[in-house]
Tab-separated table of N, CA and C in Angstrom:
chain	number	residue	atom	x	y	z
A	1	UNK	N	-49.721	8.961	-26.939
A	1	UNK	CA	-49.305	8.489	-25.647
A	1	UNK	C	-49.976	9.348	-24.585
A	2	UNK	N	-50.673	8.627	-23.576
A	2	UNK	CA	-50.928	9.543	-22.475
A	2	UNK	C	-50.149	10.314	-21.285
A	3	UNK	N	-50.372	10.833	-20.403
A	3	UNK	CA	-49.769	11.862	-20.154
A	3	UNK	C	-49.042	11.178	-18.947
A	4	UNK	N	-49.644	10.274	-18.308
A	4	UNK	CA	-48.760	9.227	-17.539
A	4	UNK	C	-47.348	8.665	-17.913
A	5	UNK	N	-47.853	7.888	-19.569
A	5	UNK	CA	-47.062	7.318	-19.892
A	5	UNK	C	-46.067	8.191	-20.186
A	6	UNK	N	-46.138	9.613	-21.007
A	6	UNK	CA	-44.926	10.129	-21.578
A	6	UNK	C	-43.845	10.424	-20.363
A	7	UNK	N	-44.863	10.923	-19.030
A	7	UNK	CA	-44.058	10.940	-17.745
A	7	UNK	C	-43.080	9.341	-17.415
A	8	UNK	N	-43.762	8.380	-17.753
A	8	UNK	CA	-43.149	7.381	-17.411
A	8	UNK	C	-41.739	7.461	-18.291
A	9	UNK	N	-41.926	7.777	-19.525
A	9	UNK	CA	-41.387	7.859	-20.275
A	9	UNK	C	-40.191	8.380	-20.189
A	10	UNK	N	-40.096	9.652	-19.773
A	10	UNK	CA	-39.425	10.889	-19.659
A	10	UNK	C	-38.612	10.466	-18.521
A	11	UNK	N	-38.900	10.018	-17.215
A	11	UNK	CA	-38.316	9.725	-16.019
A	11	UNK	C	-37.481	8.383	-16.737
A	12	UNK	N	-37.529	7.446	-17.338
A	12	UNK	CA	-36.943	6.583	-17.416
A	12	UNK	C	-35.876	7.097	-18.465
A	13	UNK	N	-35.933	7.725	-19.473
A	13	UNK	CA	-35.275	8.646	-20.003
A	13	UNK	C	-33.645	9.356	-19.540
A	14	UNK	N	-34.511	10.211	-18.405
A	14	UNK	CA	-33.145	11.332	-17.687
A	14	UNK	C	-32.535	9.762	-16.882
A	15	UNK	N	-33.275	8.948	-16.317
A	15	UNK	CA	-32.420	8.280	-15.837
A	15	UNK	C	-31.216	7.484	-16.338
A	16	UNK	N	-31.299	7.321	-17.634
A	16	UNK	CA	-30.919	6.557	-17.905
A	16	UNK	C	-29.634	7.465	-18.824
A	17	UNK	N	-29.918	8.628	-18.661
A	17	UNK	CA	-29.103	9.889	-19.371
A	17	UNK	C	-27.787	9.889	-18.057
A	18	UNK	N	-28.204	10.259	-17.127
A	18	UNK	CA	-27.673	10.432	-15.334
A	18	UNK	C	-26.977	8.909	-14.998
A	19	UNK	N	-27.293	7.949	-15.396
A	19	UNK	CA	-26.929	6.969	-14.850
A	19	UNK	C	-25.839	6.552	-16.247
A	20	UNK	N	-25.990	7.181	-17.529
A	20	UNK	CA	-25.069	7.407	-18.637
A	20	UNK	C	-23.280	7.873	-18.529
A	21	UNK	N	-23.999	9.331	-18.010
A	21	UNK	CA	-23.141	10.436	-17.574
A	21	UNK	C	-22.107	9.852	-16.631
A	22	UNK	N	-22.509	9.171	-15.512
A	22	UNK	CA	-22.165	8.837	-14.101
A	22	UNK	C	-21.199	7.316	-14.159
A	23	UNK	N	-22.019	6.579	-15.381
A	23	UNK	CA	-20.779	5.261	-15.745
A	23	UNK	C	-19.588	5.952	-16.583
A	24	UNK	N	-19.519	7.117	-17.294
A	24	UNK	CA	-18.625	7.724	-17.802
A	24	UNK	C	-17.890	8.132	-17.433
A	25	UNK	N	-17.844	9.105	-16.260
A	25	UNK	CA	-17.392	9.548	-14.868
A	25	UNK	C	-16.015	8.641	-14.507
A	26	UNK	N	-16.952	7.378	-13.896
A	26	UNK	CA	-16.778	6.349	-13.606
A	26	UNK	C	-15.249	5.927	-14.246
A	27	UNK	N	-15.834	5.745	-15.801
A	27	UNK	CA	-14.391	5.187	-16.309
A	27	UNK	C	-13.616	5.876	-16.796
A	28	UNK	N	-14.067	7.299	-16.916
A	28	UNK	CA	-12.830	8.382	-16.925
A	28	UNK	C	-11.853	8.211	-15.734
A	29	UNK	N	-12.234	7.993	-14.463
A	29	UNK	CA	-11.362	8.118	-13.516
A	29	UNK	C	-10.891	7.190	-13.164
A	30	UNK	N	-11.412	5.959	-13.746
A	30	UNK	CA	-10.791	4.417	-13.754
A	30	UNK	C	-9.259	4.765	-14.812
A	31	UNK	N	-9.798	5.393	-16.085
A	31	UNK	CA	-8.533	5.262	-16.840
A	31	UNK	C	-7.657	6.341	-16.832
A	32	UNK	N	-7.609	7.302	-15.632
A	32	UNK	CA	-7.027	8.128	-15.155
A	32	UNK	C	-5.944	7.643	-14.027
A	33	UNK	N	-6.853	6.246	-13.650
A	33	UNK	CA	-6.250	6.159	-12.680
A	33	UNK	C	-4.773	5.216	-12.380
A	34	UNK	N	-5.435	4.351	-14.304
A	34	UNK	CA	-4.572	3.240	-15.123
A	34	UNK	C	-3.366	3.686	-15.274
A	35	UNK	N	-3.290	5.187	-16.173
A	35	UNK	CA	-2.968	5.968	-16.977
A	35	UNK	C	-1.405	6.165	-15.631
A	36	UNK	N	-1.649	6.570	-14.258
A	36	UNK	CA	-0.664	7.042	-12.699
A	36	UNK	C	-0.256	5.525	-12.427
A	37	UNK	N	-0.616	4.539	-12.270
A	37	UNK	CA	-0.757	3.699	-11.374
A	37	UNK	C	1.254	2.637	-12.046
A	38	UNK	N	1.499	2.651	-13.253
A	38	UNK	CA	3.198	2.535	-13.467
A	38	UNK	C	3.607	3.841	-12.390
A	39	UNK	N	3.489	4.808	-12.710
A	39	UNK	CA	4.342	5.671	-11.784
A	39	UNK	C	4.423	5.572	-10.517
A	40	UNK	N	3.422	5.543	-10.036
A	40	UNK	CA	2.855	5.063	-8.687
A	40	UNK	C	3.391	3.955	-7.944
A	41	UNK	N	3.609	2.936	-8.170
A	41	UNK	CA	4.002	1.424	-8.018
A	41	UNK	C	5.460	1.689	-8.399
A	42	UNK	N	6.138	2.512	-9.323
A	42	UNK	CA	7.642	2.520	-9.280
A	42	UNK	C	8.175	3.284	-8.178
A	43	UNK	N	7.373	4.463	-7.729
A	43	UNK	CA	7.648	5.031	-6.712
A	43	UNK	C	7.480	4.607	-5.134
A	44	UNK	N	6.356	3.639	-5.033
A	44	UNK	CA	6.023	2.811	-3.680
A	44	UNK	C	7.468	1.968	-3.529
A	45	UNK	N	7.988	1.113	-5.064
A	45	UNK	CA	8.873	0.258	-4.692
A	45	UNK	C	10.311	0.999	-4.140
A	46	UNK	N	10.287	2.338	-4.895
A	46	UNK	CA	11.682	3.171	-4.750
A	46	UNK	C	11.816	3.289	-3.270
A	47	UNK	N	10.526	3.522	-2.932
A	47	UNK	CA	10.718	4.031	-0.908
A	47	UNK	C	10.796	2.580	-0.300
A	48	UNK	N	10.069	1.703	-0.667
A	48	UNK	CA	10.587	0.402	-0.078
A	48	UNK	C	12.285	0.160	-0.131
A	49	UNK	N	12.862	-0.156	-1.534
A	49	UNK	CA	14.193	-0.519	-1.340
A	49	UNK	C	14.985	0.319	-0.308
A	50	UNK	N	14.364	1.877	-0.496
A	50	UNK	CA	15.195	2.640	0.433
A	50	UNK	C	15.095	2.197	1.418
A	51	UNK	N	13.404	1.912	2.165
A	51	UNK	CA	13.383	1.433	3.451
A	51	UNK	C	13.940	0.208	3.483
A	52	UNK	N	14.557	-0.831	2.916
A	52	UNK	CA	15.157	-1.870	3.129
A	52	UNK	C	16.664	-1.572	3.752
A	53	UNK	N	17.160	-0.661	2.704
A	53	UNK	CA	18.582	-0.191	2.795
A	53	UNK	C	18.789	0.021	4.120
A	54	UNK	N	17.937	0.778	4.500
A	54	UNK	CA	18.044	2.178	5.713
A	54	UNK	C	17.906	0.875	7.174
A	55	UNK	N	17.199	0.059	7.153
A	55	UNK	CA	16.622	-1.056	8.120
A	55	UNK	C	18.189	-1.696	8.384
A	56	UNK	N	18.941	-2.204	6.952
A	56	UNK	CA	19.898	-2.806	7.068
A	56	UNK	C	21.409	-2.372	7.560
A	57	UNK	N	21.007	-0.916	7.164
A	57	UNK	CA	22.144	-0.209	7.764
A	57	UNK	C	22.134	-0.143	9.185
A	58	UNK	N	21.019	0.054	9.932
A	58	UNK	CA	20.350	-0.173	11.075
A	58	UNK	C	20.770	-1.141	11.511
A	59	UNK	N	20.389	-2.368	11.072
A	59	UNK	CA	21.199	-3.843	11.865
A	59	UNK	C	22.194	-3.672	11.856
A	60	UNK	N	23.148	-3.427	10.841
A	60	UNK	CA	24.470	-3.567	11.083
A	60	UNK	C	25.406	-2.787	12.190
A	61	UNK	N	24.920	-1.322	12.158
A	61	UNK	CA	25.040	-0.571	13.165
A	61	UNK	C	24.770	-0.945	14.434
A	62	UNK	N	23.389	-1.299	14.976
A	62	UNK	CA	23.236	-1.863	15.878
A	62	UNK	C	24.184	-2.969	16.251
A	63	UNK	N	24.371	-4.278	15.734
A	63	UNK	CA	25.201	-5.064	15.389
A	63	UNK	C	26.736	-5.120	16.050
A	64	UNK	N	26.942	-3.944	15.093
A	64	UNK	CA	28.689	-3.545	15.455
A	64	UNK	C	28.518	-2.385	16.934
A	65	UNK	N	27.663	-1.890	17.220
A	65	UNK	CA	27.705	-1.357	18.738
A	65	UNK	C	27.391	-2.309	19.772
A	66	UNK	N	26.368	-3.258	19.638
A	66	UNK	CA	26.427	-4.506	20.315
A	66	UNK	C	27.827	-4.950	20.566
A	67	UNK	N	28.301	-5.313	19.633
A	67	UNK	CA	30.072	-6.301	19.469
A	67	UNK	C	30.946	-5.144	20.092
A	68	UNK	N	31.031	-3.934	19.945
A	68	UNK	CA	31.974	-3.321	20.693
A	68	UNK	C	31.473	-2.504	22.238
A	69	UNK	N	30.082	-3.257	22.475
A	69	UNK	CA	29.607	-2.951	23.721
A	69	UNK	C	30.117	-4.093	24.879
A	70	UNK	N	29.544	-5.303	23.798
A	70	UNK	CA	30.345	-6.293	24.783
A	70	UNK	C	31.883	-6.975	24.728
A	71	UNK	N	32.843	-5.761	23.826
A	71	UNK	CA	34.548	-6.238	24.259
A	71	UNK	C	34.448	-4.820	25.484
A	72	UNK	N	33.936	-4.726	25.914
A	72	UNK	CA	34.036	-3.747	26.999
A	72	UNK	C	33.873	-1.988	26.920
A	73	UNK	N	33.737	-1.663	25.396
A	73	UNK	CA	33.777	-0.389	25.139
A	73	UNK	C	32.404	0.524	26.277
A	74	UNK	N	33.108	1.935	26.062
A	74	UNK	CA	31.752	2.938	26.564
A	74	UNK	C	30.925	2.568	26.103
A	75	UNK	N	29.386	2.802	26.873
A	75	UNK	CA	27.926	3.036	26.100
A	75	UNK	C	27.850	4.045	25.544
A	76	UNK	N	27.225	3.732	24.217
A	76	UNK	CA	27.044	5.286	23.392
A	76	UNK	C	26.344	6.232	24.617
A	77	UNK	N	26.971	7.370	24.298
A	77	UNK	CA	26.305	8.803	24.782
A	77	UNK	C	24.565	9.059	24.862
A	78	UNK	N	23.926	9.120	25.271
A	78	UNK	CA	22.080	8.711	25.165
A	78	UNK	C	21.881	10.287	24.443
A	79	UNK	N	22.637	11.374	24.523
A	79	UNK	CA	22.781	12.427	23.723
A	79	UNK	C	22.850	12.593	21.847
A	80	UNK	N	24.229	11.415	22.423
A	80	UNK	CA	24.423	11.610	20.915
A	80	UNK	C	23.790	10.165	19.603
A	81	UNK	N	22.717	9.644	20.705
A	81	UNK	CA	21.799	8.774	20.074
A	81	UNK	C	20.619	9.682	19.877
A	82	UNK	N	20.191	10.303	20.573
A	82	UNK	CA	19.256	11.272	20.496
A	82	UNK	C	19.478	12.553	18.971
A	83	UNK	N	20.448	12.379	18.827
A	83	UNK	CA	20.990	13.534	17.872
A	83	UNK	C	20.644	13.148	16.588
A	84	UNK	N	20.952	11.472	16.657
A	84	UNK	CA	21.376	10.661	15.760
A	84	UNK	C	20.224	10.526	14.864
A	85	UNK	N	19.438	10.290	15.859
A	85	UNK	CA	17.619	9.689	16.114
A	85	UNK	C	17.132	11.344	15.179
A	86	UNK	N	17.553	12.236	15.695
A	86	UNK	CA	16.619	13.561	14.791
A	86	UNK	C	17.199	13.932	13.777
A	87	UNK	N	18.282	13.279	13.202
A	87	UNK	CA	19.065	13.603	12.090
A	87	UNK	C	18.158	12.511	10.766
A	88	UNK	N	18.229	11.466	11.495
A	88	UNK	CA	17.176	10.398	10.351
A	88	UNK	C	15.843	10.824	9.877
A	89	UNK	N	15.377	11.287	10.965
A	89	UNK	CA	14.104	11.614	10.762
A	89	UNK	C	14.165	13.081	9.839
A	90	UNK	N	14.853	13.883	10.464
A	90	UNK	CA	15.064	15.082	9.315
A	90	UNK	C	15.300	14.758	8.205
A	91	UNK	N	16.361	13.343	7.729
A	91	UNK	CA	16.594	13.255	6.283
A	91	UNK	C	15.096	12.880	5.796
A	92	UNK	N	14.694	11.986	6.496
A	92	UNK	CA	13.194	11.125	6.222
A	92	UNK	C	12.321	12.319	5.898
A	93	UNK	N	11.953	13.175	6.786
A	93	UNK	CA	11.482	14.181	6.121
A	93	UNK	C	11.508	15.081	5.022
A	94	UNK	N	12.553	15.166	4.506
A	94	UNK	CA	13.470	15.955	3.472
A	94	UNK	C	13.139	14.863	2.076
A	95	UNK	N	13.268	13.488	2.521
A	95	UNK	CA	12.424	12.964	1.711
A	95	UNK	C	10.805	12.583	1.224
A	96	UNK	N	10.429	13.245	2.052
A	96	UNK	CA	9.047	13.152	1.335
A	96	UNK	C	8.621	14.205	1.152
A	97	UNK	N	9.238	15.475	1.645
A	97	UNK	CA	8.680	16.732	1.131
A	97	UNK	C	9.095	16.662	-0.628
A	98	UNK	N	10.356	16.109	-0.766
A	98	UNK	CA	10.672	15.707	-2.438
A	98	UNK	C	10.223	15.058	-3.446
A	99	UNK	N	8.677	14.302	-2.876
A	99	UNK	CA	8.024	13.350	-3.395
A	99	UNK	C	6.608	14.332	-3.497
A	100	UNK	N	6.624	14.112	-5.263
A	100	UNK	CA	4.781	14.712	-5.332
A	100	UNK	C	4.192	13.724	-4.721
A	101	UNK	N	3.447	14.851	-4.414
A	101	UNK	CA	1.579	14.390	-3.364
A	101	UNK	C	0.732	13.743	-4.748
A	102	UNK	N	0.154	12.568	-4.659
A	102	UNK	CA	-0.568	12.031	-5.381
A	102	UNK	C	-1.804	12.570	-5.317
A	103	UNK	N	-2.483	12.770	-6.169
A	103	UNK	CA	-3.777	13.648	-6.268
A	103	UNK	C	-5.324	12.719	-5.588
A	104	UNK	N	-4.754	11.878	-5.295
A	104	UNK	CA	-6.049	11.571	-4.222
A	104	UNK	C	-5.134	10.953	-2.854
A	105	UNK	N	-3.846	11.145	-3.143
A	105	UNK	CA	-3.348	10.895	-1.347
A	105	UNK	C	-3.557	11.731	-0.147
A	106	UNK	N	-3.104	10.950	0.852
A	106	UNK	CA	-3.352	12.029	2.143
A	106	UNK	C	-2.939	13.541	1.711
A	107	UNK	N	-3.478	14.288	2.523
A	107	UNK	CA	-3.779	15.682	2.321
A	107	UNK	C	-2.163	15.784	3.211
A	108	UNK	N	-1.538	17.177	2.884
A	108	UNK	CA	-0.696	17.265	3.519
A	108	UNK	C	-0.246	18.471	4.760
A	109	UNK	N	0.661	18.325	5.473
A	109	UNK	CA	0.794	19.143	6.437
A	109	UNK	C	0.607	20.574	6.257
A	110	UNK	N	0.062	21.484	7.203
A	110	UNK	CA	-0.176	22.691	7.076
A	110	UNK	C	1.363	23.922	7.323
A	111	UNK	N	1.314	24.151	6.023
A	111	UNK	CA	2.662	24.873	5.368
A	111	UNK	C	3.158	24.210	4.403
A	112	UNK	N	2.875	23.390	4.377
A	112	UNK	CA	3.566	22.170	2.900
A	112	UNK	C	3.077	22.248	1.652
A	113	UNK	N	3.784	22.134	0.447
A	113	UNK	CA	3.246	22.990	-0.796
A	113	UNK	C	2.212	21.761	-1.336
């Protein structure tokens, strides 16, 4: 073989070594990704129902302060809606610091484990 060809040779070779390597890669992290993706999807649905719950408790609340806004009662306190308002969000928070970080999800807040 001449010295062209073995070059031809050789380049078509590693490529095909690299482009080997790289579909392997590939479906390692495909079946890595198979392997999370039950856990994953049970956990998306877990925060949904919660967020359903939490929405509905919401209407109803709303709801029943509406109905006892208009038999004439006080307006809630804008204080103690405000209180109310950073108490949810603290639980909300408290819940996702309790939830592992998925290894290719958003990166997380600075101080957060």
């Amino acid at each position: 073989m001449s010295a062209p060809q073995s070059l031809a040779k050789a380049a078509m070779n590693r490529l095909a070594a690299r482009l080997g390597s790289g579909l392997a890669d590939v479906a390692a992290t495909l079946a890595a990704l198979a392997q999370e993706a039950p856990a994953r999807v049970q956990q998306e649905l877990s925060l949904f129902w919660e967020e359903v719950s939490m929405e509905a408790q919401r209407i109803e609340n709303d709801r029943d302060a509406g109905a006892a806004g208009s038999r004439g009662g006080a307006a809630e306190d804008p204080q103690e809606r405000i209180d109310a308002l950073r108490a949810k969000v603290a639980e909300l928070s408290r819940r996702l610091d309790r939830m592992p970080a998925a290894p290719d999800g958003p990166p997380r807040s600075p101080g957060q484990p």
